[in-house]
GROMACS .gro file of C-alpha atoms in nm:
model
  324
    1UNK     CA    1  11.797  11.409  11.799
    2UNK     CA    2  11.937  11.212  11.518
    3UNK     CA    3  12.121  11.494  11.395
    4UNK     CA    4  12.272  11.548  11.672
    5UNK     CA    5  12.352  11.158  11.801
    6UNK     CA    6  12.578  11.143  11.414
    7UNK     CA    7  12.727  11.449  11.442
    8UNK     CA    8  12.864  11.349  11.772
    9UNK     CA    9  12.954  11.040  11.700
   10UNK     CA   10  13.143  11.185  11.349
   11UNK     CA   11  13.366  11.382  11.605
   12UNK     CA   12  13.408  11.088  11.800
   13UNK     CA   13  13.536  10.907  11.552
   14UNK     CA   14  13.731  11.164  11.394
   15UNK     CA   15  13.916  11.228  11.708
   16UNK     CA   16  13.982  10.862  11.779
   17UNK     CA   17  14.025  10.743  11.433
   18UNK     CA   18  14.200  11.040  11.265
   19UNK     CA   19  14.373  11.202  11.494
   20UNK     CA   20  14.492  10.921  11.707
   21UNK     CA   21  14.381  11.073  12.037
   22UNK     CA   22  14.290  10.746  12.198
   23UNK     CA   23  14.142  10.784  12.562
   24UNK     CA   24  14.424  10.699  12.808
   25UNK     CA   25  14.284  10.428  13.119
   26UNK     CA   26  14.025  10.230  13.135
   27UNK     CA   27  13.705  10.212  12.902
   28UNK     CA   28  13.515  10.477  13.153
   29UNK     CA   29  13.704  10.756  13.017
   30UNK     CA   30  13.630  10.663  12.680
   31UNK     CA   31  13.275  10.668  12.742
   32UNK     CA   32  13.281  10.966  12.917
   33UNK     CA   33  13.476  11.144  12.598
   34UNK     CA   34  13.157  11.039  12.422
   35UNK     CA   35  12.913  11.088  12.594
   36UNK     CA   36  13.082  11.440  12.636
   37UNK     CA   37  13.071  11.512  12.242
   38UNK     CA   38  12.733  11.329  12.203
   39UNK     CA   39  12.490  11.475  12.450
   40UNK     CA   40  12.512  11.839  12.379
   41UNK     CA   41  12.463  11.863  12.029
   42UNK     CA   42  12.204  11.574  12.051
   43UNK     CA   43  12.036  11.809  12.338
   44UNK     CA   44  12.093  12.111  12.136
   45UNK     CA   45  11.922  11.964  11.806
   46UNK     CA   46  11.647  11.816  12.010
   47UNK     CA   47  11.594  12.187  12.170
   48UNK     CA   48  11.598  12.376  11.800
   49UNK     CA   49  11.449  12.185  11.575
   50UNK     CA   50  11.168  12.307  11.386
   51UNK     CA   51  10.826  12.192  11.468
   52UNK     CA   52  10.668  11.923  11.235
   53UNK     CA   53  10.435  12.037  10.984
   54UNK     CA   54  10.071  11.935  11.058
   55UNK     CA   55   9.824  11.883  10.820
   56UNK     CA   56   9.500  12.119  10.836
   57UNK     CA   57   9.216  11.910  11.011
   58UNK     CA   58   8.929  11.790  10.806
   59UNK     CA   59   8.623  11.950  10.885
   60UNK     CA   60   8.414  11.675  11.102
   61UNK     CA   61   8.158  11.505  10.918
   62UNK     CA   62   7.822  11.588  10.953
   63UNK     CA   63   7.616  11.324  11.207
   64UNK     CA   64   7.322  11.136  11.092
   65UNK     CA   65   7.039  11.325  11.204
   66UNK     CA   66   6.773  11.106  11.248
   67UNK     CA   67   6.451  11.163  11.023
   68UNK     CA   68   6.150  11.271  11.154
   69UNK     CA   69   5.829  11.124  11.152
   70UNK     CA   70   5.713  11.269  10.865
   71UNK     CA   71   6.036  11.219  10.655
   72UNK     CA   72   5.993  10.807  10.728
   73UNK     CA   73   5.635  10.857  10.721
   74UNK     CA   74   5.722  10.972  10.329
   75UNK     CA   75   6.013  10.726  10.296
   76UNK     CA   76   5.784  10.434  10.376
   77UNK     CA   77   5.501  10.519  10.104
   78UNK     CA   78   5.784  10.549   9.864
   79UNK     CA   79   5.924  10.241   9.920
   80UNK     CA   80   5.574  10.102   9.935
   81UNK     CA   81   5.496  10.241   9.552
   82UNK     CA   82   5.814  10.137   9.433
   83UNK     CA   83   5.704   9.758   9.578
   84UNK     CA   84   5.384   9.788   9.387
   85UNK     CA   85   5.580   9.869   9.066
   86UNK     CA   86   5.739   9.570   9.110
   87UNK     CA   87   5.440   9.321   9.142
   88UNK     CA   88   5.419   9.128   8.837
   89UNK     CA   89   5.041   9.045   8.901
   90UNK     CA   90   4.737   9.155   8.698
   91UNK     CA   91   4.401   9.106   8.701
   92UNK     CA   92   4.239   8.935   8.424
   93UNK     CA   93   3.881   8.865   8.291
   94UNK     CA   94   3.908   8.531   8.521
   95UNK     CA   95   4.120   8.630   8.801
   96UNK     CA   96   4.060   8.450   9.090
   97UNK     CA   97   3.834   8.674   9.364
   98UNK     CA   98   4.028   8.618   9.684
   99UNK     CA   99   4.368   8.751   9.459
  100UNK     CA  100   4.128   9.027   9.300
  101UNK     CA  101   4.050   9.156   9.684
  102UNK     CA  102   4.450   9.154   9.799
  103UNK     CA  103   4.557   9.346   9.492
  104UNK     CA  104   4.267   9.595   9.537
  105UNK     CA  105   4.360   9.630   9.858
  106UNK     CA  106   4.755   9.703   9.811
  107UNK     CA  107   4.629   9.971   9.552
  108UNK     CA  108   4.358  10.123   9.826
  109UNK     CA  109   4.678  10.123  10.104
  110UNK     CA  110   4.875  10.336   9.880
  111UNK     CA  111   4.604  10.579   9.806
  112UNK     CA  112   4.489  10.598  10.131
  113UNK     CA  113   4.833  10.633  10.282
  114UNK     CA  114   4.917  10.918  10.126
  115UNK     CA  115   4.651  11.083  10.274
  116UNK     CA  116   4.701  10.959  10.607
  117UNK     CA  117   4.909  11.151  10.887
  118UNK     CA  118   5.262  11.041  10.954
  119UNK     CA  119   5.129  10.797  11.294
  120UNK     CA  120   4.888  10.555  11.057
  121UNK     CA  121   5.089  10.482  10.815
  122UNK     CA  122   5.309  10.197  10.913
  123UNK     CA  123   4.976  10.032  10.994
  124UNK     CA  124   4.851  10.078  10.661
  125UNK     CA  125   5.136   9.995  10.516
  126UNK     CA  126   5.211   9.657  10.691
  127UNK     CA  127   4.854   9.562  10.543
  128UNK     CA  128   4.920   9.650  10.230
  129UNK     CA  129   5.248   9.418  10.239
  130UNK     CA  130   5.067   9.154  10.396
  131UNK     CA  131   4.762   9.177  10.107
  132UNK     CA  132   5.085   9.178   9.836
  133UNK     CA  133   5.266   8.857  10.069
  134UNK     CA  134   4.941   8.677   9.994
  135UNK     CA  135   4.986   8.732   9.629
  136UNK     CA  136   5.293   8.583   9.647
  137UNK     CA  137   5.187   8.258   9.815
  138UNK     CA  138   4.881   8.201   9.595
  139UNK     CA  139   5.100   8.191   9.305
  140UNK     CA  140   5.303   7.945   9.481
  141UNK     CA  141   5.051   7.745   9.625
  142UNK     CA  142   4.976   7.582   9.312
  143UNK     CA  143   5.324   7.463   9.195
  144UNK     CA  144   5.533   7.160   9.373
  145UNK     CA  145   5.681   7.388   9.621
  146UNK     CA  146   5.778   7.194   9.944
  147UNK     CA  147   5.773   7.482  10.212
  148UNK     CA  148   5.961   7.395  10.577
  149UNK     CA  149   5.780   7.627  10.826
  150UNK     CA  150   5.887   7.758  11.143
  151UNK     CA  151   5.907   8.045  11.389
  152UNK     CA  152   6.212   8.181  11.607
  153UNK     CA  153   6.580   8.049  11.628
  154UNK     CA  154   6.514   7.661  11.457
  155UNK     CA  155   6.779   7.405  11.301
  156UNK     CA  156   6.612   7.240  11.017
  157UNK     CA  157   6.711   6.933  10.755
  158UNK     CA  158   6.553   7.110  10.381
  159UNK     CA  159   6.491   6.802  10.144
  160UNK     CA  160   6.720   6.945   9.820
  161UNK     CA  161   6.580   6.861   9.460
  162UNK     CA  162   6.936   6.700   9.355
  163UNK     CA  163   7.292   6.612   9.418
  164UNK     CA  164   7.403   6.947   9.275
  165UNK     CA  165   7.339   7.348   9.348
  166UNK     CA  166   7.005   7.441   9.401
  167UNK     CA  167   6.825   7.765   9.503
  168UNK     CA  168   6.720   7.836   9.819
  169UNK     CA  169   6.405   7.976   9.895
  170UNK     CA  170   6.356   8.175  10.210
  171UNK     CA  171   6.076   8.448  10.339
  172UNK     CA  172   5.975   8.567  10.686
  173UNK     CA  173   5.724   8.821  10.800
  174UNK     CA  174   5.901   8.986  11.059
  175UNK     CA  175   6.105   9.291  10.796
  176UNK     CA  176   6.216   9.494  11.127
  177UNK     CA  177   6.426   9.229  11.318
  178UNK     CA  178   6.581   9.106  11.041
  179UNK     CA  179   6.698   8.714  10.994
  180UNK     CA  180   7.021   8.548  10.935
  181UNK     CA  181   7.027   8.121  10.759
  182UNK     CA  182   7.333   7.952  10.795
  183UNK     CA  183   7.427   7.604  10.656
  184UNK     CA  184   7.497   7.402  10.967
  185UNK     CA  185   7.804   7.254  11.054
  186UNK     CA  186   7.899   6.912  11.237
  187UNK     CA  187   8.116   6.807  11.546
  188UNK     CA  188   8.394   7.084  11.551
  189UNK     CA  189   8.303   7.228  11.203
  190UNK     CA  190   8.182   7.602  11.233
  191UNK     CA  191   7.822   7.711  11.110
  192UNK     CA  192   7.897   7.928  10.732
  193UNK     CA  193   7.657   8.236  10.687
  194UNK     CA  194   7.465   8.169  10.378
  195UNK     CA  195   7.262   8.505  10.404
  196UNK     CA  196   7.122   8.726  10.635
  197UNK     CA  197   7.043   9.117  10.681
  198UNK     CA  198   7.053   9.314  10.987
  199UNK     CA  199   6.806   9.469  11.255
  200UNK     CA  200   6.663   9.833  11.073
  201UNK     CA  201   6.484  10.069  11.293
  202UNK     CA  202   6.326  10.317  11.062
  203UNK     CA  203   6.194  10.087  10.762
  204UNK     CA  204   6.107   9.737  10.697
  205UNK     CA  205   6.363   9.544  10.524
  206UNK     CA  206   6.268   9.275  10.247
  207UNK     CA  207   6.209   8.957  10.428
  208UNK     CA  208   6.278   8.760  10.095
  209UNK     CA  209   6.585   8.595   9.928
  210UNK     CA  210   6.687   8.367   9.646
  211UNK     CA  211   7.022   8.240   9.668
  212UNK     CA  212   7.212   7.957   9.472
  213UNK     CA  213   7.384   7.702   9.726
  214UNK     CA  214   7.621   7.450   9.671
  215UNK     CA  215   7.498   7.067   9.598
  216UNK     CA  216   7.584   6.858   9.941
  217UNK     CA  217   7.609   6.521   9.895
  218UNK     CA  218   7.303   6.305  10.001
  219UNK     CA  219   6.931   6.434   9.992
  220UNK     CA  220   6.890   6.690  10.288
  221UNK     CA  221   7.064   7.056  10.370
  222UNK     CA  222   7.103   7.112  10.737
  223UNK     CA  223   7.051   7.471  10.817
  224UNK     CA  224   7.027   7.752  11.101
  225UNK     CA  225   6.707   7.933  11.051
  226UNK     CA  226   6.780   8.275  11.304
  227UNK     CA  227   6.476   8.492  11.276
  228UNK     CA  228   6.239   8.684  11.560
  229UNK     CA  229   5.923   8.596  11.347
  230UNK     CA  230   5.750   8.340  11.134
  231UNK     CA  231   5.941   8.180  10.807
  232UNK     CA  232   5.915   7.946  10.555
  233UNK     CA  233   6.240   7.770  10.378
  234UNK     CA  234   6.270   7.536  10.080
  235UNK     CA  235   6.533   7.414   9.823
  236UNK     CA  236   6.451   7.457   9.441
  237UNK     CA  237   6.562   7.317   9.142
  238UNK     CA  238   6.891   7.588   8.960
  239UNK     CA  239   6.703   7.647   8.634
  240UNK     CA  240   6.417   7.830   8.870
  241UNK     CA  241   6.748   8.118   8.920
  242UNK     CA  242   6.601   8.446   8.752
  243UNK     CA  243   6.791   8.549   8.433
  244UNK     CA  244   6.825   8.933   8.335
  245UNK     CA  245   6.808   8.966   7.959
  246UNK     CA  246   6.731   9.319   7.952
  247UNK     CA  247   6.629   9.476   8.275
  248UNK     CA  248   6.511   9.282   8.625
  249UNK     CA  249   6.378   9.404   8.910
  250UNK     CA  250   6.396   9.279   9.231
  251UNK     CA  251   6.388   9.330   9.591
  252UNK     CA  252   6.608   9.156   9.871
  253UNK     CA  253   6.861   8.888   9.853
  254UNK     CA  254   6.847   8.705   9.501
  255UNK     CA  255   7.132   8.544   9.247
  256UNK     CA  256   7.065   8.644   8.937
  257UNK     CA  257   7.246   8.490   8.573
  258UNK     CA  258   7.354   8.705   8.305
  259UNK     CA  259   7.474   8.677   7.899
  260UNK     CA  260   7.817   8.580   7.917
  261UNK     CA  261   7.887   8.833   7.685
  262UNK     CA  262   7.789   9.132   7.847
  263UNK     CA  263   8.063   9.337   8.020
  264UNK     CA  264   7.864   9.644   8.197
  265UNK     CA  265   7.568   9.616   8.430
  266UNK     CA  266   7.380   9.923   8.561
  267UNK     CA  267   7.279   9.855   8.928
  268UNK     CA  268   7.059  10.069   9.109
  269UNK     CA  269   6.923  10.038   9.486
  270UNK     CA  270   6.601  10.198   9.580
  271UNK     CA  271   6.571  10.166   9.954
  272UNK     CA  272   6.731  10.242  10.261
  273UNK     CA  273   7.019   9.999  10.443
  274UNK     CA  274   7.342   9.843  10.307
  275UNK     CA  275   7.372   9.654   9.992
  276UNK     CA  276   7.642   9.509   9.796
  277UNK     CA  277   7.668   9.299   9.406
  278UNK     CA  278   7.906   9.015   9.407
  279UNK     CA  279   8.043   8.753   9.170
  280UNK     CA  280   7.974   8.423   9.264
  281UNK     CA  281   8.300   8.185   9.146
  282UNK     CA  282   8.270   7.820   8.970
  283UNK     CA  283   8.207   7.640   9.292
  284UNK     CA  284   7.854   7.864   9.373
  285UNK     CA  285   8.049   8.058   9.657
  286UNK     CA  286   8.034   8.450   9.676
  287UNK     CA  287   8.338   8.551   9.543
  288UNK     CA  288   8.482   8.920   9.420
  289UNK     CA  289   8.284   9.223   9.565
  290UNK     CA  290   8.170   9.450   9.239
  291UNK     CA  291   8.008   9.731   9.437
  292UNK     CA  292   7.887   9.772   9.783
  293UNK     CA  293   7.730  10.135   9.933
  294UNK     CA  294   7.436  10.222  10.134
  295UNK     CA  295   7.080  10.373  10.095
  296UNK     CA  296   6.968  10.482   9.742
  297UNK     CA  297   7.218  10.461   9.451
  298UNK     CA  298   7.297  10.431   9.065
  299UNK     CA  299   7.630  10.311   8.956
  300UNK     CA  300   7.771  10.063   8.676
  301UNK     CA  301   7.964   9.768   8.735
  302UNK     CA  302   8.192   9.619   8.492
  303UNK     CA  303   8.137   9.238   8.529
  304UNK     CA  304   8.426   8.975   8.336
  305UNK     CA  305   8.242   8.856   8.020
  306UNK     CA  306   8.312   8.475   8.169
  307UNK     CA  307   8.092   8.554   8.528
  308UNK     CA  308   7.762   8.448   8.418
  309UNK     CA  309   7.617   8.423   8.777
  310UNK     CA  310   7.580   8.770   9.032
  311UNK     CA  311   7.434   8.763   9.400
  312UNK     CA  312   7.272   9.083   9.480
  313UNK     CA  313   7.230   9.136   9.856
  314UNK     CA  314   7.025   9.422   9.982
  315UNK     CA  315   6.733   9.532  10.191
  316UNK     CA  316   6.478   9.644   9.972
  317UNK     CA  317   6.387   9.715   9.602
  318UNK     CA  318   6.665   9.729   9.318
  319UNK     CA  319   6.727   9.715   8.969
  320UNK     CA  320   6.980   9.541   8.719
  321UNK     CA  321   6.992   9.688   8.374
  322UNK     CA  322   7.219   9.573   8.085
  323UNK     CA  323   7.433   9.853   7.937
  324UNK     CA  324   7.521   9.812   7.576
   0.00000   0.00000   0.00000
């Protein structure tokens, strides 16, 4: 059509301009002189022109089939011997018996739910999490931990350890429904998302994280706990912030501090669900996104030499490795 609307509008011109044959009355029979050299070639061009090329279409991509019982069943006790890997307790010659008991019985859970048919083992395996989960807090219980309890959808005020950044300490028992804690805002000031990981229907998600906040001034952080299930919540001093030296394992949402010379960090996610590695800038915000991908995954990350501080944010086990 655009061929045709300039070549009609060349003779047009050609005729008026070149030729002198002006249109003699009024402007109508001008119009009609062009619209007479316009229209047919426009119509004719518009008639005859070649069909666009069109690309070949993509094959569709193949649909998430969901897995079958057994296939979670399987998935689960994975993920549930990866998690034992990654408890840092052992028994000694004068390990305390109530700790002896829950880390005999995470070991039995695994055994036994390997064994098991697909149906039993979420059951087992939510004991065995809740025998490790009591590991946990008897380690705790004896430091100077200040723990802000709750259950459901609560705004809380968390006492903070300083005028500056500190780490915030958050767990819940409820790894299905998933939880979200923002830092709460005043009269006309929206709510910021601090952390948070969605609902998963297949597999529990880690109901832990470890993230560095800004300092506020005065003493107290005001936060929105939203969770289905029972949590805990408290503010810790920076220097508790995990460092990886060599390798570090982890699981959830954690910040993590690194040499400031290193320059390539192997990442690796064990578990299903999202999960992304960030910088964190100057000012303790998340800042550029390194890597980001979903379910199980290996990849290095070249990190500036001058970023000393990375947030990890996933929903279960992972690893950070330095690369030479």
């Amino acid at each position: 059509m655009g061929h045709g609307l300039l070549s009609g509008t060349a003779a047009f011109a050609v005729l008026v301009l070149v030729l002198g044959l002006l249109p003699v009355g009024d402007g109508w029979a001008g119009l009609l002189m062009y619209l007479a050299l316009v229209v047919p070639p426009t119509l004719a061009a518009r008639r005859f022109a070649p069909a666009a090329k069109r690309l070949p279409a993509l094959p569709p991509a193949p649909g998430k089939k969901r897995p079958t019982t057994t296939d979670a069943a399987e998935r689960a006790v994975t993920s549930y011997g990866e998690l034992l890997r990654l408890e840092t307790y052992r028994p000694g010659p004068g390990a305390d018996p109530d700790d002896l008991a829950a880390y005999r019985t995470a070991l039995d859970v695994y055994d036994e739910a390997k064994r098991s048919a697909p149906a039993r083992v979420p059951e087992l395996l939510e004991r065995g999490r809740a025998a490790l989960d009591r590991l946990d807090s008897a380690r705790l219980a004896g430091t100077d931990i200040t723990w802000i309890r709750g259950t459901g959808d609560t705004r809380v005020h968390v006492p903070a350890p300083g005028d500056g950044p500190a780490l915030l300490v958050f767990e819940t028992d409820d790894r299905h429904g998933g939880f979200r804690v923002y830092e709460g805002g005043g009269r006309g000031v929206r709510p910021r998302e601090l952390f948070g990981v969605g609902y998963e229907a297949w597999s529990p998600v880690s109901g832990r994280a470890r993230v560095l906040v800004p300092g506020r001034r005065g003493a107290r952080l005001l936060l929105d706990v939203r969770a289905p299930g029972a949590w805990r919540i408290a503010l810790r001093p920076p220097d508790e912030i995990r460092r990886l030296e060599r390798e570090l394992l982890g699981r959830g949402i954690e910040t993590v501090l690194k040499d400031e010379g290193c320059r390539l960090i192997e990442f690796e996610h064990r578990a299903r669900g999202p999960f992304a590695l960030h910088e964190l800038t100057r000012t303790h915000h998340t800042g550029r996104l390194l890597a980001e991908g979903h379910d199980s995954a290996r990849l290095t990350v070249a990190v500036p030499e001058s970023r000393r501080t990375l947030r990890v944010d996933a929903t279960g086990e992972w690893r950070l490795r330095l690369q030479p």
